[in-house]
Amino acid sequence: MALDIICETSMGTTVDAQHNHDHTYVRSVTRLNEVVFAWQRMPWLKIKPIWYLTGYGGEYDHHLKVVTDFTKSVIREKWDEFQKFQVDQRETKDKRSMAFLDLLLELRQEGLLDEEDIREEVDTFMFEGHDTTSASMGWTLWSLAHYPEVQEKVIEEIDSIFQGSDRDCTNDDLKQMKYLEKCLKESLRLFPSVPFFARNVEKDTVINGDLFPKGVRIVVVPLILHRNPNWWENPNEFNPENFSEDKMGNRHAYADVPFSAGPRNCIGQKFAMMEEKTVISWFFRKYRLRSNIPFEANHAQPEIILKPSIGFPLIVEHRQPYA
């Protein structure tokens, strides 16, 4: 679902990943993530001959070509549509909804970007914008299934907003989902979609008496940072009230960094929260969740994305309609 959503919003197209798991783009994106993770955890693969002798290099090149060729074909198709629409719009004054790619094409028309610039931007959104969101929603649903009292509060909030309606979710609806937002943030605290990220040190820096010289790379591990008992009471418990205004005001701003922090933080974090609220609120309008497996039995496995050790085996039940 997340891949279909990011395809539609970033490129204005779809790969129908929910029904078409064998789409070449879907398979290549999945395999690229696996190959890149292997490169990260096996340092000898950074030696180019070994990279290719083990087969990883060839796989990487193949799947990268599939992904970039698909993106290029969409860009060219959309460029033709964009130019045609510009002519039609001048004649009819019609407006249309625009994907991220359409905005980039406007910059291309103004001579500010070329095709390769656009491809890199779109690929960044595609790669960073689907697995992370899928993982976040999965861990949130897993958590809510194991904390039924929290799940009921989410359902009550959703019912108060939609009152049994099947209408589409609006931006005003999303703003009212305060408790669901706390749940999403708490899930990202316990299970950050990106379990680690790195920063280069630009000048000699001393932290707590330790020198980090210019040029070294520091790896930040939110999976550990977010469970620091100095900042979090009962850090291994799922408690959405960790994100109440009073508790957030008494906590260091960088005690919680699921989207990184500073000038190079995640550009899509607001979009991700809107997407997750939309999908999860739609689900809980009709269903509730439970699980027969203990919460702690599902171990977080840090790869490029934080994966569950056993997937998300949940029991979905129809619930009584709002009355």
Short mmCIF file of C-alpha atoms in Angstrom, two decimals:
data_model
loop_
_atom_site.label_atom_id
_atom_site.label_comp_id
_atom_site.label_asym_id
_atom_site.label_seq_id
_atom_site.Cartn_x
_atom_site.Cartn_y
_atom_site.Cartn_z
CA MET A 1 0.00 0.00 0.00
CA ALA A 2 2.73 2.46 0.98
CA LEU A 3 4.56 1.85 -2.31
CA ASP A 4 1.37 2.51 -4.29
CA ILE A 5 0.76 5.71 -2.32
CA ILE A 6 4.27 7.08 -2.81
CA CYS A 7 4.16 6.15 -6.52
CA GLU A 8 0.91 8.05 -6.94
CA THR A 9 1.98 11.12 -4.98
CA SER A 10 5.57 11.38 -6.18
CA MET A 11 5.23 10.23 -9.80
CA GLY A 12 1.51 10.37 -10.52
CA THR A 13 1.52 6.70 -11.55
CA THR A 14 0.95 3.33 -9.92
CA VAL A 15 2.59 -0.11 -9.91
CA ASP A 16 -0.40 -1.69 -8.10
CA ALA A 17 2.00 -3.29 -5.62
CA GLN A 18 -0.87 -4.52 -3.42
CA HIS A 19 -2.01 -6.91 -6.16
CA ASN A 20 1.07 -7.15 -8.36
CA HIS A 21 3.92 -8.37 -6.16
CA ASP A 22 5.81 -9.60 -9.24
CA HIS A 23 6.04 -6.18 -10.89
CA THR A 24 9.68 -5.77 -11.91
CA TYR A 25 9.93 -2.41 -10.17
CA VAL A 26 8.56 -3.83 -6.90
CA ARG A 27 10.96 -6.79 -6.97
CA SER A 28 13.96 -4.62 -7.82
CA VAL A 29 13.27 -2.07 -5.08
CA THR A 30 12.96 -4.89 -2.54
CA ARG A 31 16.13 -6.63 -3.66
CA LEU A 32 18.13 -3.39 -3.83
CA ASN A 33 17.39 -2.76 -0.16
CA GLU A 34 18.62 -6.26 0.70
CA VAL A 35 21.82 -5.89 -1.32
CA VAL A 36 22.62 -2.46 0.15
CA PHE A 37 22.13 -3.85 3.66
CA ALA A 38 24.57 -6.68 2.86
CA TRP A 39 27.09 -4.06 1.69
CA GLN A 40 26.66 -2.16 4.96
CA ARG A 41 27.12 -5.11 7.30
CA MET A 42 29.91 -6.93 5.41
CA PRO A 43 32.84 -4.50 5.11
CA TRP A 44 34.79 -6.76 2.73
CA LEU A 45 32.12 -6.11 0.09
CA LYS A 46 33.45 -2.55 -0.14
CA ILE A 47 36.45 -4.03 -2.00
CA LYS A 48 35.27 -3.79 -5.60
CA PRO A 49 36.58 -7.16 -6.90
CA ILE A 50 34.96 -8.98 -3.97
CA TRP A 51 31.76 -6.98 -4.48
CA TYR A 52 31.48 -8.37 -8.01
CA LEU A 53 32.95 -11.84 -7.42
CA THR A 54 30.32 -12.54 -4.77
CA GLY A 55 27.55 -11.60 -7.20
CA TYR A 56 26.31 -8.66 -5.17
CA GLY A 57 27.77 -6.09 -7.55
CA GLY A 58 26.07 -7.57 -10.60
CA GLU A 59 22.77 -7.84 -8.76
CA TYR A 60 23.03 -4.24 -7.59
CA ASP A 61 23.78 -2.94 -11.09
CA HIS A 62 20.91 -4.95 -12.60
CA HIS A 63 18.24 -3.89 -10.12
CA LEU A 64 19.43 -0.28 -10.06
CA LYS A 65 19.06 -0.19 -13.85
CA VAL A 66 15.52 -1.59 -13.61
CA VAL A 67 14.55 1.08 -11.09
CA THR A 68 16.17 4.01 -12.90
CA ASP A 69 14.84 2.90 -16.30
CA PHE A 70 11.31 2.74 -14.87
CA THR A 71 11.66 6.20 -13.34
CA LYS A 72 13.07 7.63 -16.57
CA SER A 73 10.22 6.17 -18.62
CA VAL A 74 7.65 7.69 -16.26
CA ILE A 75 9.43 11.07 -16.35
CA ARG A 76 9.44 11.10 -20.16
CA GLU A 77 5.79 10.06 -20.34
CA LYS A 78 4.81 12.68 -17.78
CA TRP A 79 6.88 15.32 -19.58
CA ASP A 80 4.90 14.69 -22.77
CA GLU A 81 1.64 14.88 -20.79
CA PHE A 82 2.85 18.01 -19.01
CA GLN A 83 3.61 19.82 -22.26
CA LYS A 84 0.26 18.79 -23.74
CA PHE A 85 -1.56 19.93 -20.61
CA GLN A 86 0.20 23.30 -20.74
CA VAL A 87 -1.26 23.83 -24.21
CA ASP A 88 -4.73 22.58 -23.19
CA GLN A 89 -4.70 24.69 -20.02
CA ARG A 90 -4.00 27.86 -21.98
CA GLU A 91 -7.05 27.05 -24.10
CA THR A 92 -9.45 25.87 -21.35
CA LYS A 93 -8.02 27.36 -18.11
CA ASP A 94 -8.50 23.93 -16.46
CA LYS A 95 -6.63 23.01 -13.30
CA ARG A 96 -5.45 19.57 -12.19
CA SER A 97 -4.07 17.92 -9.09
CA MET A 98 -0.29 17.73 -9.22
CA ALA A 99 2.12 15.04 -8.10
CA PHE A 100 5.62 15.83 -6.86
CA LEU A 101 6.95 14.96 -10.31
CA ASP A 102 4.70 17.61 -11.89
CA LEU A 103 6.24 20.27 -9.68
CA LEU A 104 9.71 19.16 -10.76
CA LEU A 105 8.67 19.26 -14.40
CA GLU A 106 7.66 22.88 -13.95
CA LEU A 107 11.22 23.57 -12.78
CA ARG A 108 12.55 21.72 -15.82
CA GLN A 109 10.44 23.93 -18.07
CA GLU A 110 12.04 26.94 -16.40
CA GLY A 111 15.50 25.48 -17.07
CA LEU A 112 16.31 24.92 -13.38
CA LEU A 113 16.48 21.10 -13.52
CA ASP A 114 17.37 18.51 -16.15
CA GLU A 115 16.03 14.96 -16.48
CA GLU A 116 18.79 13.44 -14.33
CA ASP A 117 18.15 15.94 -11.52
CA ILE A 118 14.47 15.03 -11.57
CA ARG A 119 15.18 11.29 -11.59
CA GLU A 120 17.42 11.59 -8.53
CA GLU A 121 14.78 13.55 -6.62
CA VAL A 122 11.99 11.14 -7.50
CA ASP A 123 14.10 8.05 -6.72
CA THR A 124 14.97 9.52 -3.32
CA PHE A 125 11.30 9.95 -2.48
CA MET A 126 10.47 6.48 -3.79
CA PHE A 127 13.20 4.67 -1.85
CA GLU A 128 12.80 6.57 1.41
CA GLY A 129 9.03 6.88 1.33
CA HIS A 130 7.55 3.41 1.26
CA ASP A 131 9.42 0.81 3.36
CA THR A 132 9.80 3.28 6.23
CA THR A 133 6.09 4.07 6.28
CA SER A 134 5.07 0.41 5.93
CA ALA A 135 7.29 -0.53 8.87
CA SER A 136 5.95 2.31 11.00
CA MET A 137 2.32 1.36 10.36
CA GLY A 138 3.07 -2.30 10.99
CA TRP A 139 4.73 -1.66 14.35
CA THR A 140 1.92 0.73 15.34
CA LEU A 141 -0.76 -1.87 14.62
CA TRP A 142 1.31 -4.49 16.46
CA SER A 143 1.52 -2.22 19.50
CA LEU A 144 -2.17 -1.31 19.49
CA ALA A 145 -3.15 -4.97 19.28
CA HIS A 146 -1.23 -5.63 22.51
CA TYR A 147 -2.51 -2.58 24.37
CA PRO A 148 -6.31 -2.88 23.96
CA GLU A 149 -7.06 0.04 26.27
CA VAL A 150 -4.97 2.29 24.03
CA GLN A 151 -6.61 0.83 20.92
CA GLU A 152 -10.06 1.65 22.33
CA LYS A 153 -9.04 5.27 22.86
CA VAL A 154 -7.92 5.44 19.23
CA ILE A 155 -11.26 3.98 18.10
CA GLU A 156 -13.20 6.43 20.27
CA GLU A 157 -11.28 9.34 18.76
CA ILE A 158 -11.88 8.10 15.22
CA ASP A 159 -15.59 7.53 15.90
CA SER A 160 -15.93 11.03 17.31
CA ILE A 161 -14.48 12.43 14.08
CA PHE A 162 -16.24 10.31 11.45
CA GLN A 163 -19.38 9.25 13.37
CA GLY A 164 -19.86 6.13 11.29
CA SER A 165 -19.31 7.83 7.93
CA ASP A 166 -17.36 6.20 5.08
CA ARG A 167 -16.37 9.57 3.66
CA ASP A 168 -12.81 10.35 2.67
CA CYS A 169 -10.44 11.68 5.29
CA THR A 170 -9.81 15.44 5.14
CA ASN A 171 -6.94 17.56 6.37
CA ASP A 172 -9.17 18.88 9.16
CA ASP A 173 -9.86 15.29 10.23
CA LEU A 174 -6.13 14.57 10.44
CA LYS A 175 -5.58 17.59 12.67
CA GLN A 176 -8.13 16.21 15.14
CA MET A 177 -6.35 12.86 15.50
CA LYS A 178 -4.29 13.97 18.48
CA TYR A 179 -4.30 10.67 20.33
CA LEU A 180 -3.54 8.61 17.22
CA GLU A 181 -0.60 10.93 16.58
CA LYS A 182 0.73 10.19 20.07
CA CYS A 183 0.44 6.48 19.31
CA LEU A 184 2.34 6.85 16.04
CA LYS A 185 5.10 8.80 17.75
CA GLU A 186 5.34 6.28 20.58
CA SER A 187 5.55 3.42 18.09
CA LEU A 188 8.36 5.24 16.28
CA ARG A 189 10.12 5.71 19.62
CA LEU A 190 10.09 1.99 20.37
CA PHE A 191 10.49 0.86 16.78
CA PRO A 192 12.14 3.60 14.68
CA SER A 193 11.76 2.73 11.00
CA VAL A 194 15.36 3.81 10.37
CA PRO A 195 17.31 2.11 13.19
CA PHE A 196 20.54 4.02 12.59
CA PHE A 197 21.91 6.93 10.57
CA ALA A 198 25.33 8.55 10.24
CA ARG A 199 26.79 12.04 10.28
CA ASN A 200 30.26 13.23 9.31
CA VAL A 201 32.07 15.35 11.90
CA GLU A 202 33.06 18.63 10.23
CA LYS A 203 35.28 19.92 13.05
CA ASP A 204 36.91 18.55 16.19
CA THR A 205 34.09 18.09 18.70
CA VAL A 206 34.18 17.15 22.39
CA ILE A 207 31.12 15.41 23.87
CA ASN A 208 31.16 14.42 27.56
CA GLY A 209 34.94 14.65 27.56
CA ASP A 210 35.39 12.43 24.49
CA LEU A 211 37.04 13.87 21.38
CA PHE A 212 35.45 13.20 18.00
CA PRO A 213 38.02 14.45 15.48
CA LYS A 214 37.14 16.10 12.21
CA GLY A 215 36.51 13.63 9.42
CA VAL A 216 35.20 10.69 11.45
CA ARG A 217 31.69 9.37 11.00
CA ILE A 218 29.32 9.13 13.95
CA VAL A 219 26.52 6.58 13.83
CA VAL A 220 23.37 7.50 15.75
CA VAL A 221 21.20 4.54 16.83
CA PRO A 222 17.64 5.70 17.65
CA LEU A 223 16.73 2.12 18.55
CA ILE A 224 18.98 2.49 21.62
CA LEU A 225 18.66 6.24 22.16
CA HIS A 226 14.86 6.03 22.36
CA ARG A 227 15.02 3.56 25.25
CA ASN A 228 17.36 5.59 27.42
CA PRO A 229 15.93 5.41 30.98
CA ASN A 230 17.34 8.88 31.70
CA TRP A 231 14.71 10.32 29.36
CA TRP A 232 11.96 7.71 29.31
CA GLU A 233 10.07 6.20 32.23
CA ASN A 234 9.56 2.45 31.67
CA PRO A 235 11.32 2.80 28.31
CA ASN A 236 10.30 -0.63 26.98
CA GLU A 237 6.58 -0.03 27.55
CA PHE A 238 4.24 1.33 24.89
CA ASN A 239 2.83 4.51 26.44
CA PRO A 240 1.43 7.22 24.12
CA GLU A 241 1.36 9.66 27.04
CA ASN A 242 5.12 9.94 26.61
CA PHE A 243 4.13 12.47 23.96
CA SER A 244 1.78 14.57 26.05
CA GLU A 245 2.71 18.25 25.98
CA ASP A 246 3.95 18.36 29.57
CA LYS A 247 6.28 15.39 29.15
CA MET A 248 7.63 16.60 25.82
CA GLY A 249 8.36 20.00 27.36
CA ASN A 250 10.58 18.41 30.02
CA ARG A 251 12.58 16.29 27.61
CA HIS A 252 15.64 17.05 25.48
CA ALA A 253 14.63 17.79 21.90
CA TYR A 254 17.00 15.13 20.60
CA ALA A 255 15.86 12.37 22.97
CA ASP A 256 13.49 11.31 20.18
CA VAL A 257 14.81 11.39 16.61
CA PRO A 258 12.89 8.87 14.45
CA PHE A 259 13.20 11.25 11.49
CA SER A 260 16.76 12.32 12.34
CA ALA A 261 17.24 15.96 13.34
CA GLY A 262 18.83 19.20 12.28
CA PRO A 263 19.02 20.61 8.73
CA ARG A 264 19.30 17.13 7.15
CA ASN A 265 16.29 15.57 8.82
CA CYS A 266 13.63 13.62 6.92
CA ILE A 267 12.01 15.85 4.32
CA GLY A 268 8.92 13.62 4.19
CA GLN A 269 8.09 13.30 7.89
CA LYS A 270 4.90 15.38 7.75
CA PHE A 271 3.72 13.50 4.68
CA ALA A 272 4.45 10.19 6.44
CA MET A 273 2.39 11.15 9.49
CA MET A 274 -0.53 12.26 7.29
CA GLU A 275 -0.38 9.03 5.30
CA GLU A 276 -0.27 6.84 8.41
CA LYS A 277 -3.13 8.69 10.09
CA THR A 278 -5.23 8.33 6.95
CA VAL A 279 -4.62 4.59 6.53
CA ILE A 280 -4.89 3.63 10.21
CA SER A 281 -8.00 5.73 10.84
CA TRP A 282 -9.64 4.12 7.82
CA PHE A 283 -8.82 0.66 9.19
CA PHE A 284 -10.18 1.30 12.69
CA ARG A 285 -13.46 2.63 11.38
CA LYS A 286 -14.42 -0.99 10.69
CA TYR A 287 -12.02 -3.27 12.53
CA ARG A 288 -10.12 -3.89 15.74
CA LEU A 289 -7.02 -5.97 16.39
CA ARG A 290 -5.75 -8.53 18.84
CA SER A 291 -2.89 -11.01 19.00
CA ASN A 292 -2.18 -14.34 20.68
CA ILE A 293 1.56 -13.74 20.57
CA PRO A 294 3.31 -11.79 23.36
CA PHE A 295 4.37 -8.24 22.54
CA GLU A 296 8.02 -8.95 23.38
CA ALA A 297 8.15 -12.07 21.18
CA ASN A 298 8.46 -9.95 18.05
CA HIS A 299 12.08 -8.85 18.05
CA ALA A 300 13.14 -5.73 16.18
CA GLN A 301 15.75 -6.62 13.56
CA PRO A 302 17.82 -3.61 12.49
CA GLU A 303 18.43 -3.74 8.75
CA ILE A 304 18.16 -0.67 6.50
CA ILE A 305 14.59 -0.62 7.81
CA LEU A 306 13.63 -2.01 11.23
CA LYS A 307 12.05 -5.38 10.45
CA PRO A 308 9.95 -7.64 12.71
CA SER A 309 11.44 -11.06 13.44
CA ILE A 310 8.10 -12.84 12.88
CA GLY A 311 6.22 -10.39 10.71
CA PHE A 312 3.02 -8.95 12.16
CA PRO A 313 0.72 -11.93 12.88
CA LEU A 314 -2.45 -10.18 14.03
CA ILE A 315 -6.09 -11.21 14.35
CA VAL A 316 -8.46 -8.79 12.61
CA GLU A 317 -12.04 -8.59 13.87
CA HIS A 318 -15.02 -6.66 12.54
CA ARG A 319 -16.30 -4.28 15.16
CA GLN A 320 -19.75 -2.93 15.79
CA PRO A 321 -20.51 0.12 13.64
CA TYR A 322 -20.57 3.51 15.30
CA ALA A 323 -23.88 4.25 17.00
#
